[in-house]
Amino acid sequence: MIKRKAIFFDRDGIVNYRIVGEYINREENFHFTPDFLEILPKIKKLGYLAILVSNQKGVGKGLMTSEELGKINDFMLQKLLELTGESFDDVFYCTDVSVENSFNLKPNPGMLLEAVEKWSIDIQNSWMVGDTDKDIIAGKRVGLKTVLIGLPEENNAEPDYTFPSLIEFYKVLI
Ligand SMILES: [Mg+2]
């Protein structure tokens, strides 16, 4: 079977704006970043699978229900299609709260490994893109190329690349 290249995206802070100290539990709280809307159709055109890997601890903590998370997810996928003509190929959420007790909660690699297996992903030519240390560490544990979107001084996980925006990241793909 031919292996496929993929870009793994964190959600909050990458696909949509993060709201500090709040969980995204309603459509009104979910606002796409313009950069993600711009690059999604472009990376799909380059042949990458787009895969979401998102911690949603608010569910495990009882601050949000699985139904609310499901509704937000449906809204996100539908809106992406409407706005860009593309959507994620797959989405993985982890609602656990304890890194010690969950193989899936980033920085642990469970969600990423599951996707790699399911989609037969070419790890060496694939990327993990996120805005926090835990995204970078999870990506490194799997052997993906890692990209931090943000400021280098806010990060300790030594990503392979740091870019101020997704637009700059896209430029290294072409
Ligand atoms: Mg994030």
mmCIF file of N, CA and C and ligand atoms in Angstrom, residues 10-14 18 106 130-132 134-135, ligand 1:
data_model
loop_
_atom_site.group_PDB
_atom_site.id
_atom_site.type_symbol
_atom_site.label_atom_id
_atom_site.label_comp_id
_atom_site.label_asym_id
_atom_site.label_seq_id
_atom_site.Cartn_x
_atom_site.Cartn_y
_atom_site.Cartn_z
ATOM 1 N N ASP A 10 -3.364 20.732 15.361
ATOM 2 C CA ASP A 10 -4.033 21.006 16.623
ATOM 3 C C ASP A 10 -5.263 21.876 16.298
ATOM 4 N N ARG A 11 -6.254 21.920 17.177
ATOM 5 C CA ARG A 11 -7.440 22.727 16.867
ATOM 6 C C ARG A 11 -7.362 24.135 17.459
ATOM 7 N N ASP A 12 -7.536 24.235 18.771
ATOM 8 C CA ASP A 12 -7.671 25.568 19.384
ATOM 9 C C ASP A 12 -6.353 26.342 19.298
ATOM 10 N N GLY A 13 -6.401 27.482 18.644
ATOM 11 C CA GLY A 13 -5.189 28.278 18.437
ATOM 12 C C GLY A 13 -4.607 28.110 17.038
ATOM 13 N N ILE A 14 -5.114 27.122 16.312
ATOM 14 C CA ILE A 14 -4.628 26.870 14.948
ATOM 15 C C ILE A 14 -5.794 26.956 13.947
ATOM 16 N N ARG A 18 -8.154 30.576 20.031
ATOM 17 C CA ARG A 18 -8.232 30.089 21.400
ATOM 18 C C ARG A 18 -8.881 31.179 22.246
ATOM 19 N N LYS A 106 -2.466 14.530 24.300
ATOM 20 C CA LYS A 106 -1.166 15.138 23.971
ATOM 21 C C LYS A 106 -0.600 15.765 25.239
ATOM 22 N N GLY A 130 1.139 22.914 15.656
ATOM 23 C CA GLY A 130 0.378 23.297 16.844
ATOM 24 C C GLY A 130 0.891 24.582 17.453
ATOM 25 N N ASP A 131 0.239 25.008 18.516
ATOM 26 C CA ASP A 131 0.623 26.277 19.149
ATOM 27 C C ASP A 131 1.117 26.110 20.582
ATOM 28 N N THR A 132 1.321 24.849 21.014
ATOM 29 C CA THR A 132 1.842 24.643 22.374
ATOM 30 C C THR A 132 2.870 23.508 22.403
ATOM 31 N N LYS A 134 2.849 20.803 24.025
ATOM 32 C CA LYS A 134 2.331 19.428 24.011
ATOM 33 C C LYS A 134 2.105 18.924 22.584
ATOM 34 N N ASP A 135 1.796 19.842 21.671
ATOM 35 C CA ASP A 135 1.644 19.443 20.267
ATOM 36 C C ASP A 135 2.994 19.017 19.689
HETATM 37 MG MG MG B 1 -3.776 24.671 20.770
#
